[in-house]
mmCIF file of N, CA and C in Angstrom:
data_model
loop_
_atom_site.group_PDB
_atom_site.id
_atom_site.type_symbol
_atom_site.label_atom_id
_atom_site.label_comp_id
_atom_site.label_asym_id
_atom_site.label_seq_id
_atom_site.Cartn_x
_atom_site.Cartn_y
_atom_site.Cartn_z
ATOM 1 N N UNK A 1 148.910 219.443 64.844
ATOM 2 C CA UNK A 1 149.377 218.380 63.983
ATOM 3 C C UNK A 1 150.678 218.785 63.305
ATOM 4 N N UNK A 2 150.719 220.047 63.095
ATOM 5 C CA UNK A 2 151.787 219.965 62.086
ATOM 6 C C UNK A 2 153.144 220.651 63.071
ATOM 7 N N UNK A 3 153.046 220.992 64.668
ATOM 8 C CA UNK A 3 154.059 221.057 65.612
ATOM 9 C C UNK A 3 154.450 219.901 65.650
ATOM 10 N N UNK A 4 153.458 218.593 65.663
ATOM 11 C CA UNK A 4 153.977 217.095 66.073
ATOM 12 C C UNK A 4 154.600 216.422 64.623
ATOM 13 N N UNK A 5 154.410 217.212 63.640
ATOM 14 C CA UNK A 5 155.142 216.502 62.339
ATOM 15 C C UNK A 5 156.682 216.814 62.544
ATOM 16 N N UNK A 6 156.698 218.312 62.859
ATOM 17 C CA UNK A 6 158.260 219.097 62.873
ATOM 18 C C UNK A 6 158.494 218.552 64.222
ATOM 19 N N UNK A 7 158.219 218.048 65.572
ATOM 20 C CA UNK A 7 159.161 217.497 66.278
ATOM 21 C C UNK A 7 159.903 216.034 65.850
ATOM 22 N N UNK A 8 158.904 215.192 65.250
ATOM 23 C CA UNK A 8 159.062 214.038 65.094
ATOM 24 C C UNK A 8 160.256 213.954 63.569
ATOM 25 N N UNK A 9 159.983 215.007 62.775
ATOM 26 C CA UNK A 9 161.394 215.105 61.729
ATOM 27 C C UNK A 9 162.380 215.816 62.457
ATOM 28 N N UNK A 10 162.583 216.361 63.380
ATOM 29 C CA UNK A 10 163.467 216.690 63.778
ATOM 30 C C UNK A 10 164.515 216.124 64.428
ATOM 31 N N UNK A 11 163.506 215.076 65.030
ATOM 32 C CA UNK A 11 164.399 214.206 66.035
ATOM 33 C C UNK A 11 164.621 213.132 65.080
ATOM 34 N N UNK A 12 164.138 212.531 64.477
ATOM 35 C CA UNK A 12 164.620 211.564 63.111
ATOM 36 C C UNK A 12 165.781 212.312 62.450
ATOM 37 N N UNK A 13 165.961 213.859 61.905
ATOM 38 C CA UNK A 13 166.953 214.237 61.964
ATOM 39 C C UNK A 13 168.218 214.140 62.558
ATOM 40 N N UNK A 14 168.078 214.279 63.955
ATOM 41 C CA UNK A 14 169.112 214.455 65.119
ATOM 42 C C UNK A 14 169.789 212.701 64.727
ATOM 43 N N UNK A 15 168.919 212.073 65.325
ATOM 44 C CA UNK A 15 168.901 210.607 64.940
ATOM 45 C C UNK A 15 170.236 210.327 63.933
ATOM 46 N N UNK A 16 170.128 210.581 62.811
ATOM 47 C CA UNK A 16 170.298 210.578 61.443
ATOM 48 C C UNK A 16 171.903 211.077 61.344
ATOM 49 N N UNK A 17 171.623 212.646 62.137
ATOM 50 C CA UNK A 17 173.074 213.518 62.407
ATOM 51 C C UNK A 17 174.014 212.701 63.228
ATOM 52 N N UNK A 18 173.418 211.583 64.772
ATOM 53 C CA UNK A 18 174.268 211.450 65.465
ATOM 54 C C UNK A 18 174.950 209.918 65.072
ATOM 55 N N UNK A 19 173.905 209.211 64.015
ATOM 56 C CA UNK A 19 174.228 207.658 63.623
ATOM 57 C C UNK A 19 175.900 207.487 63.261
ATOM 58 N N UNK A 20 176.912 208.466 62.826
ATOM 59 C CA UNK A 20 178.387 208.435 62.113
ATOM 60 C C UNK A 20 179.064 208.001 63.810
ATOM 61 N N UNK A 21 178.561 208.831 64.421
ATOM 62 C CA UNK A 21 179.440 209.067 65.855
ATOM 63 C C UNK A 21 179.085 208.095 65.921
ATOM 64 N N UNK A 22 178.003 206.862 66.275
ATOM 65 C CA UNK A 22 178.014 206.043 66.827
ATOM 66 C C UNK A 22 179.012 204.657 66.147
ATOM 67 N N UNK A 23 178.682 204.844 64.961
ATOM 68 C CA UNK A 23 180.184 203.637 64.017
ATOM 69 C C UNK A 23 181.567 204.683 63.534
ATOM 70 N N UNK A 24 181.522 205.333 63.896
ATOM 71 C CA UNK A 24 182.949 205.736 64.198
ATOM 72 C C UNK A 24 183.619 205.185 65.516
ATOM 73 N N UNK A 25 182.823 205.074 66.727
ATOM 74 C CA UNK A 25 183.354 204.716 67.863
ATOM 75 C C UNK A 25 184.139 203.605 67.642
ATOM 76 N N UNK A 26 183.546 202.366 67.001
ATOM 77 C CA UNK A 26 184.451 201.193 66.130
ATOM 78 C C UNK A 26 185.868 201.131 65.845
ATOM 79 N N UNK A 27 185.632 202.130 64.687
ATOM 80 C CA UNK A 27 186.710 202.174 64.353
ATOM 81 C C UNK A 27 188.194 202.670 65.247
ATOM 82 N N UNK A 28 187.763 203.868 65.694
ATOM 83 C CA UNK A 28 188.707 204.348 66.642
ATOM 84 C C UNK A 28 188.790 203.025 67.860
ATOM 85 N N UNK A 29 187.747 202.104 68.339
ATOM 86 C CA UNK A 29 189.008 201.111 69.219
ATOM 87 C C UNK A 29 189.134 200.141 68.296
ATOM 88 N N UNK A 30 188.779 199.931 67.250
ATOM 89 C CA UNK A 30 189.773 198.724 66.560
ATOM 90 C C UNK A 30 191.015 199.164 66.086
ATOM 91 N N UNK A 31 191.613 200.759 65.603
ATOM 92 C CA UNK A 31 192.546 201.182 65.619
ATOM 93 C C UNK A 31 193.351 201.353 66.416
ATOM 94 N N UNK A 32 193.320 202.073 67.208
ATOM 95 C CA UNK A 32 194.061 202.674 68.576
ATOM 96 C C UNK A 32 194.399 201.383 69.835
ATOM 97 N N UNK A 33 193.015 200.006 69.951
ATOM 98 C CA UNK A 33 192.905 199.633 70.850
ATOM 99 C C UNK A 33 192.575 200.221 72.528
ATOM 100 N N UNK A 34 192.268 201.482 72.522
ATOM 101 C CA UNK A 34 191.670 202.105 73.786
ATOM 102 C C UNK A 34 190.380 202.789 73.269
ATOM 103 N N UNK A 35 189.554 203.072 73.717
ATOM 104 C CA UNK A 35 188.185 203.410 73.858
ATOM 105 C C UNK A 35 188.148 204.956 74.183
ATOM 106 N N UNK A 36 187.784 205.713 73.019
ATOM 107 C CA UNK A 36 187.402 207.147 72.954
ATOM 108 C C UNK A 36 185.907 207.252 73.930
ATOM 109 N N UNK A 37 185.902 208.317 74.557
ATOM 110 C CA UNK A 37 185.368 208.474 75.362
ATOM 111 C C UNK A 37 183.904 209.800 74.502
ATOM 112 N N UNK A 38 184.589 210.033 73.252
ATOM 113 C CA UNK A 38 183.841 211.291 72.846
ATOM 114 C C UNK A 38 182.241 210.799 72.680
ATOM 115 N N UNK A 39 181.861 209.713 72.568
ATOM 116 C CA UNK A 39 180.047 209.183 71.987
ATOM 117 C C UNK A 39 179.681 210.089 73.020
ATOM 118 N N UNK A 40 180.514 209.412 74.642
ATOM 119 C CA UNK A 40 179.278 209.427 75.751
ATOM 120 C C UNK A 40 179.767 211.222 75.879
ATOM 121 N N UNK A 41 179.938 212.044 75.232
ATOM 122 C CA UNK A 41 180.573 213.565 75.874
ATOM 123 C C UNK A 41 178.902 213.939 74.770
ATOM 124 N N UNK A 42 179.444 213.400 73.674
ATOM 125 C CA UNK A 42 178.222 213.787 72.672
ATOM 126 C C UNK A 42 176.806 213.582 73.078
ATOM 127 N N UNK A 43 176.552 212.283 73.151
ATOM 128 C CA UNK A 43 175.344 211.709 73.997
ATOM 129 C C UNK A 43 174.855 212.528 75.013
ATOM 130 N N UNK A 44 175.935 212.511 75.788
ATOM 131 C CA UNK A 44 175.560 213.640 77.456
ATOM 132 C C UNK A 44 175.448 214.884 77.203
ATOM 133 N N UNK A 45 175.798 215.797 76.414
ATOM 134 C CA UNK A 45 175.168 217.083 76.262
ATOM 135 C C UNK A 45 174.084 216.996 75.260
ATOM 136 N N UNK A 46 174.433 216.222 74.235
ATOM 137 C CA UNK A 46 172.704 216.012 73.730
ATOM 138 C C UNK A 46 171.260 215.780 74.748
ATOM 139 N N UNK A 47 171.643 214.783 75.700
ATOM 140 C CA UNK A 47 170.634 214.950 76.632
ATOM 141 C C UNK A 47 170.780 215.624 77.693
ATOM 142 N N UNK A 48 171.640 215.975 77.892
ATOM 143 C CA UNK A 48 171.621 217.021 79.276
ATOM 144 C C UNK A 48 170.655 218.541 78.775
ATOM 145 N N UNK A 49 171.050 218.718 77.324
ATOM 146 C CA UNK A 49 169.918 219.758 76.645
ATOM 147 C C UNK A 49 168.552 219.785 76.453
ATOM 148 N N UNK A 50 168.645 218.111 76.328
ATOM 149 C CA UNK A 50 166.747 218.024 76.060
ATOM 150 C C UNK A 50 166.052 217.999 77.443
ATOM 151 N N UNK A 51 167.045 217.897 78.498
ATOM 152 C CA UNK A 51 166.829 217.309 80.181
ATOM 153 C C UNK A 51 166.544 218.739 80.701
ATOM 154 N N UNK A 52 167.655 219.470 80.687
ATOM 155 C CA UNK A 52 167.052 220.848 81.035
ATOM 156 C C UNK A 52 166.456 221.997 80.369
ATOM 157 N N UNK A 53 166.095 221.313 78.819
ATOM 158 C CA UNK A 53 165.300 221.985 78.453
ATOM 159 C C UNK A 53 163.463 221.605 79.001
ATOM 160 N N UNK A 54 163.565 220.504 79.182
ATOM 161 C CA UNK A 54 162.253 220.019 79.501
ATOM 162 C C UNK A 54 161.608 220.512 80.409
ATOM 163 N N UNK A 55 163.111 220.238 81.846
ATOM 164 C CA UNK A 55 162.594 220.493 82.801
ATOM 165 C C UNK A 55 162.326 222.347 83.305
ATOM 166 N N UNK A 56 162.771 223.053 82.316
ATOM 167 C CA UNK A 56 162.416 224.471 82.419
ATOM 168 C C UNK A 56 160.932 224.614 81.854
ATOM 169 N N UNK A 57 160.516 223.821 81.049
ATOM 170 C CA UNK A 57 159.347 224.093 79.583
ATOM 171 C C UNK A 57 158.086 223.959 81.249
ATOM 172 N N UNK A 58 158.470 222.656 81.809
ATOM 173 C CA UNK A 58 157.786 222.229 82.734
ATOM 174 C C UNK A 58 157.506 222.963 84.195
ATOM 175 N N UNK A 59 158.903 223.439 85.097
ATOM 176 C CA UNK A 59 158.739 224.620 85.477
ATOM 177 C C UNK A 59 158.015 225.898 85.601
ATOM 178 N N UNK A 60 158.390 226.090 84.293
ATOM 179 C CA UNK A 60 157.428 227.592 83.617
ATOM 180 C C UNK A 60 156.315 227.521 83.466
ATOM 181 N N UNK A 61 155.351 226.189 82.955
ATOM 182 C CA UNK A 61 153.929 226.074 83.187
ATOM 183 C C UNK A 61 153.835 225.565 84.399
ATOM 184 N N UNK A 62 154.243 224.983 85.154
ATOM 185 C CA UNK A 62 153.565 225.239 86.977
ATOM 186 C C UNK A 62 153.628 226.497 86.924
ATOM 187 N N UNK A 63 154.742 227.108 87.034
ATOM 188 C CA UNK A 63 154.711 228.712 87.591
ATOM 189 C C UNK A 63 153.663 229.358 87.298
ATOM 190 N N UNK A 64 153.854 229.566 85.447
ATOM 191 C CA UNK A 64 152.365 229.823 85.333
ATOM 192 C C UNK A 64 151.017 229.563 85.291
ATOM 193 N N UNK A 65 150.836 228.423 85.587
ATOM 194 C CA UNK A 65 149.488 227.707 86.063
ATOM 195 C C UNK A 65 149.195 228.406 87.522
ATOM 196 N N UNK A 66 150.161 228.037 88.423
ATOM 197 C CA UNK A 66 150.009 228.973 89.933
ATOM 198 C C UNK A 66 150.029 229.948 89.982
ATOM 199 N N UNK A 67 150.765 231.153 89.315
ATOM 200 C CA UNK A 67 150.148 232.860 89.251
ATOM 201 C C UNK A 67 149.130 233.055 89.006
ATOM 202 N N UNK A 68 148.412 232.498 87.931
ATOM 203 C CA UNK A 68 146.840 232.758 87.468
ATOM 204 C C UNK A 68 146.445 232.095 88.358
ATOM 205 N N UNK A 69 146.302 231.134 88.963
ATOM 206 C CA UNK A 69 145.507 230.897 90.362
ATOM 207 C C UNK A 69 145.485 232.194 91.014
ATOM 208 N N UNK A 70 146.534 232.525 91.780
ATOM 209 C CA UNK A 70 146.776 233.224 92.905
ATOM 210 C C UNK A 70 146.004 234.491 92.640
ATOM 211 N N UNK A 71 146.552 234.599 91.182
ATOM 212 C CA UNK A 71 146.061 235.755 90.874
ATOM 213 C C UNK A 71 144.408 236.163 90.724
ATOM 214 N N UNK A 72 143.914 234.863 90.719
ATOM 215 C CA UNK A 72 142.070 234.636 90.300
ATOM 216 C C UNK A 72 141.935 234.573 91.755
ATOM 217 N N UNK A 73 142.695 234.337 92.393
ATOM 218 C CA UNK A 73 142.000 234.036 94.177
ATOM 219 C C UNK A 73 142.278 235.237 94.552
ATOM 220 N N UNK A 74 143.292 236.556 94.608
ATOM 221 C CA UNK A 74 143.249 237.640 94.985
ATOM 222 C C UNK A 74 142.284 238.696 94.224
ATOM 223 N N UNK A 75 141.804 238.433 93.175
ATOM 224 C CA UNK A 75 140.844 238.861 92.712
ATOM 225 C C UNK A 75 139.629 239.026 92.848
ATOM 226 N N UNK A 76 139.263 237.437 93.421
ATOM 227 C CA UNK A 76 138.015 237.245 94.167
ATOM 228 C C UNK A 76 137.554 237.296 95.615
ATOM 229 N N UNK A 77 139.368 237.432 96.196
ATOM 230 C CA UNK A 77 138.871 237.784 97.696
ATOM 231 C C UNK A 77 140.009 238.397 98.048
ATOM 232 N N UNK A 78 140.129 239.931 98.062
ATOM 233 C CA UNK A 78 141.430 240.595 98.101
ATOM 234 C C UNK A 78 141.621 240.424 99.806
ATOM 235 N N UNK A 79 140.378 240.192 100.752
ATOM 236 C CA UNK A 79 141.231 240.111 102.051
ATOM 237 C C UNK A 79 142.117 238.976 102.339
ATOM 238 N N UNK A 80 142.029 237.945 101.294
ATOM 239 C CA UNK A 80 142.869 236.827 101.370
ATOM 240 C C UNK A 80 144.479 236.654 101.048
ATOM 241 N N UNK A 81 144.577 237.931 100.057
ATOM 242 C CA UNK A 81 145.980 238.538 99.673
ATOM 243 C C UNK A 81 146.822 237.691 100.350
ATOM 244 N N UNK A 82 147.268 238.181 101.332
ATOM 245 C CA UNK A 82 148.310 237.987 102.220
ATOM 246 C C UNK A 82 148.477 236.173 102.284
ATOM 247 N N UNK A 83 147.633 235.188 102.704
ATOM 248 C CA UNK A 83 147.340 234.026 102.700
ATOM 249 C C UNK A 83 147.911 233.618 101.839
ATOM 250 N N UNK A 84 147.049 233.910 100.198
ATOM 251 C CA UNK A 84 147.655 233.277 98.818
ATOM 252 C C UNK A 84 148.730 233.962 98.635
ATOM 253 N N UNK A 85 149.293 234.759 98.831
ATOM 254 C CA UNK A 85 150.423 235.286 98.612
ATOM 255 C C UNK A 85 152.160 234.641 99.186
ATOM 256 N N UNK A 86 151.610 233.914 100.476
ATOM 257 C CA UNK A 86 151.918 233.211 101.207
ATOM 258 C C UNK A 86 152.711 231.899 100.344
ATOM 259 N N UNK A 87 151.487 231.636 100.368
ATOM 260 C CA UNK A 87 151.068 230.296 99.589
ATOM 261 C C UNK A 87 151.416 229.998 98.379
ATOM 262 N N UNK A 88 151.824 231.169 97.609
ATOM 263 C CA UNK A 88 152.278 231.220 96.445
ATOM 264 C C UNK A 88 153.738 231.183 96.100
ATOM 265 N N UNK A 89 154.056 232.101 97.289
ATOM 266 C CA UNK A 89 155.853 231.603 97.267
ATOM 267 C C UNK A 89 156.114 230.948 97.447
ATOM 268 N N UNK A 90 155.232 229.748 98.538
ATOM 269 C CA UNK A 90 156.278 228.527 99.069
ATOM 270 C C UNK A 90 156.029 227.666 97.848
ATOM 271 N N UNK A 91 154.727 227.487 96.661
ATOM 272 C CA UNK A 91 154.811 227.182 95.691
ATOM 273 C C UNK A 91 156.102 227.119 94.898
ATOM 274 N N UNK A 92 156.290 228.474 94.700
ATOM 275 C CA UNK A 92 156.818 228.261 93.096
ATOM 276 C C UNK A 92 158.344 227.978 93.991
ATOM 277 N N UNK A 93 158.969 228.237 94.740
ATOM 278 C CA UNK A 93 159.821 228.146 95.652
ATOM 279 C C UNK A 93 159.870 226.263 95.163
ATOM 280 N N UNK A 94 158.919 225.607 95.559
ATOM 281 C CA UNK A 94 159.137 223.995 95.735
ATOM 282 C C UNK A 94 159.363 223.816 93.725
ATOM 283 N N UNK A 95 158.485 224.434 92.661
ATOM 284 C CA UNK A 95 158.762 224.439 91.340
ATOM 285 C C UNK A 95 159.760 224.705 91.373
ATOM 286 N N UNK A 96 160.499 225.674 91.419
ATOM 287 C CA UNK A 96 161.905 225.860 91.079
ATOM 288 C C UNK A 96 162.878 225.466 91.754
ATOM 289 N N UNK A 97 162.739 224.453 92.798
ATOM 290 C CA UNK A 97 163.733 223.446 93.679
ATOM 291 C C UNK A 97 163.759 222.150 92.501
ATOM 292 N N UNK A 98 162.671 222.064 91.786
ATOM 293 C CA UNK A 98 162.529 220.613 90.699
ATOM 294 C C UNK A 98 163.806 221.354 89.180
ATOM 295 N N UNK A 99 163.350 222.393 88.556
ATOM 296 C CA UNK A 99 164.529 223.134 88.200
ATOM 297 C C UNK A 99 165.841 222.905 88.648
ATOM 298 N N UNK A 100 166.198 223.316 89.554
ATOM 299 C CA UNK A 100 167.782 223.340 90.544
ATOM 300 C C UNK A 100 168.281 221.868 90.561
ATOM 301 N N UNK A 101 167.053 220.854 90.774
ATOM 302 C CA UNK A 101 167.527 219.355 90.795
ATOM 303 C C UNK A 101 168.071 219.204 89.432
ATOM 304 N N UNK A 102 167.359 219.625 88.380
ATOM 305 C CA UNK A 102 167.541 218.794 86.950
ATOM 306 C C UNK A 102 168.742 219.436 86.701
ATOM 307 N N UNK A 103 168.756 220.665 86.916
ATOM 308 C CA UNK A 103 170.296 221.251 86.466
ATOM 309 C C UNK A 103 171.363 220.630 87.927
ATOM 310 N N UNK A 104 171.028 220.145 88.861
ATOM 311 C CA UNK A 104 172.530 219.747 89.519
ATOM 312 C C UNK A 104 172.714 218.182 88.639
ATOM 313 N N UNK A 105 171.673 217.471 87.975
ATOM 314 C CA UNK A 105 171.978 216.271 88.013
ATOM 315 C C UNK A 105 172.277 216.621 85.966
ATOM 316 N N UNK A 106 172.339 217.151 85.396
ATOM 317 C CA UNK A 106 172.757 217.585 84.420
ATOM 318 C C UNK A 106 174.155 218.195 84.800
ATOM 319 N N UNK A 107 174.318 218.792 85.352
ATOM 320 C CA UNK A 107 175.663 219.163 85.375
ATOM 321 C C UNK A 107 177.014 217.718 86.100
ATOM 322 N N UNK A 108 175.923 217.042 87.023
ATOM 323 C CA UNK A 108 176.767 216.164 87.007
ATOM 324 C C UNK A 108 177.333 215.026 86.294
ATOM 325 N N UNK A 109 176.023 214.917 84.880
ATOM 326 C CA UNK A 109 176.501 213.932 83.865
ATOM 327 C C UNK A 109 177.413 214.514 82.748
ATOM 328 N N UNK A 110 178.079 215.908 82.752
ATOM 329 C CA UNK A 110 178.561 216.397 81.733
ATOM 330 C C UNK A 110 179.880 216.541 82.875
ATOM 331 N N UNK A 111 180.209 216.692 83.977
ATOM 332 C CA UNK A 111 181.222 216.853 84.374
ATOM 333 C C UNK A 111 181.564 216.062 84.726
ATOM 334 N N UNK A 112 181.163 215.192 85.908
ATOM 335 C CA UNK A 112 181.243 213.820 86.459
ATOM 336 C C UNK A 112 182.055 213.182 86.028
ATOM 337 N N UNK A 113 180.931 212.782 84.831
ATOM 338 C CA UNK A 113 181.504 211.279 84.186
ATOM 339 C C UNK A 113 181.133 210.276 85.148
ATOM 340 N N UNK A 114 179.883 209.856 85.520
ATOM 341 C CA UNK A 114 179.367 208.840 86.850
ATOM 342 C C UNK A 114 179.606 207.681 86.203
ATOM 343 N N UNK A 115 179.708 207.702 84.452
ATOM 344 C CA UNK A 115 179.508 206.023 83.886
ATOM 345 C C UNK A 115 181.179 205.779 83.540
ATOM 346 N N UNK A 116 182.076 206.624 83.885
ATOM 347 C CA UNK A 116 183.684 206.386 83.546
ATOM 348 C C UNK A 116 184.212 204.918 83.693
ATOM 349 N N UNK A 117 183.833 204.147 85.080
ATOM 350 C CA UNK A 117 184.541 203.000 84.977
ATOM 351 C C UNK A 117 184.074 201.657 84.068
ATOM 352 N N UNK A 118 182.598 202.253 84.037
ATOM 353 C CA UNK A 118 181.983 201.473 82.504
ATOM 354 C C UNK A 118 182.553 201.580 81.204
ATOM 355 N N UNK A 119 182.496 202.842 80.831
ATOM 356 C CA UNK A 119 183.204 203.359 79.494
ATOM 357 C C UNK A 119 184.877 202.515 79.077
ATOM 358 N N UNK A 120 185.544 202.120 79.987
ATOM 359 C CA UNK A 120 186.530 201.558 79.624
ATOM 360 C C UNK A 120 186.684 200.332 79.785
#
């Protein structure tokens, strides 16, 4: 209960921190007349952080959900070793291909810019 109090003020925090950037954007095109691009730079590493933070948090418990398997099945039948052992790499191998995705598609919203011809 009280992990789910401190996420939920935290992110009401964040919230709170990022509300200026969002009516500042205003002002800068009613001034200038061209469209600052900085919200979506802010926005996109704000979530590109919570994106690959997630997807590591998530990662790391498959991984470790499947070692303690492997590890309870070589325990209980060591001639099977080799099999689960097998079996275990091509595992975490496919977990950490879901990893590699979130970080190529994170890196492509911070470099990219895929929403550019929107933004203007």
């Amino acid at each position: 209960m009280k992990k789910t109090a401190i996420a939920i003020l935290l992110a009401v925090t964040l919230l709170w921190i990022m509300a200026p950037l969002c009516f500042a954007e205003d002002v800068v095109v009613a001034e200038t007349g061209t469209s600052s691009n900085i919200l979506y730079y802010a926005l996109a590493a704000l979530g590109c952080g919570l994106g690959i933070g997630l997807a590591a948090l998530g990662t790391g418990i498959g991984q470790g959900i499947g070692l303690g398997g492997a590890c309870e099945g070589v325990a209980r039948n060591p001639g099977a070793s080799g099999k689960i052992t097998t079996t275990l790499i091509i595992g975490l191998a496919m977990i950490e291909s879901l990893a590699i995705y979130a970080l190529v598609v994170v890196l492509i919203l911070i470099f990219v810019n895929p929403f550019g011809k929107l933004l203007q």
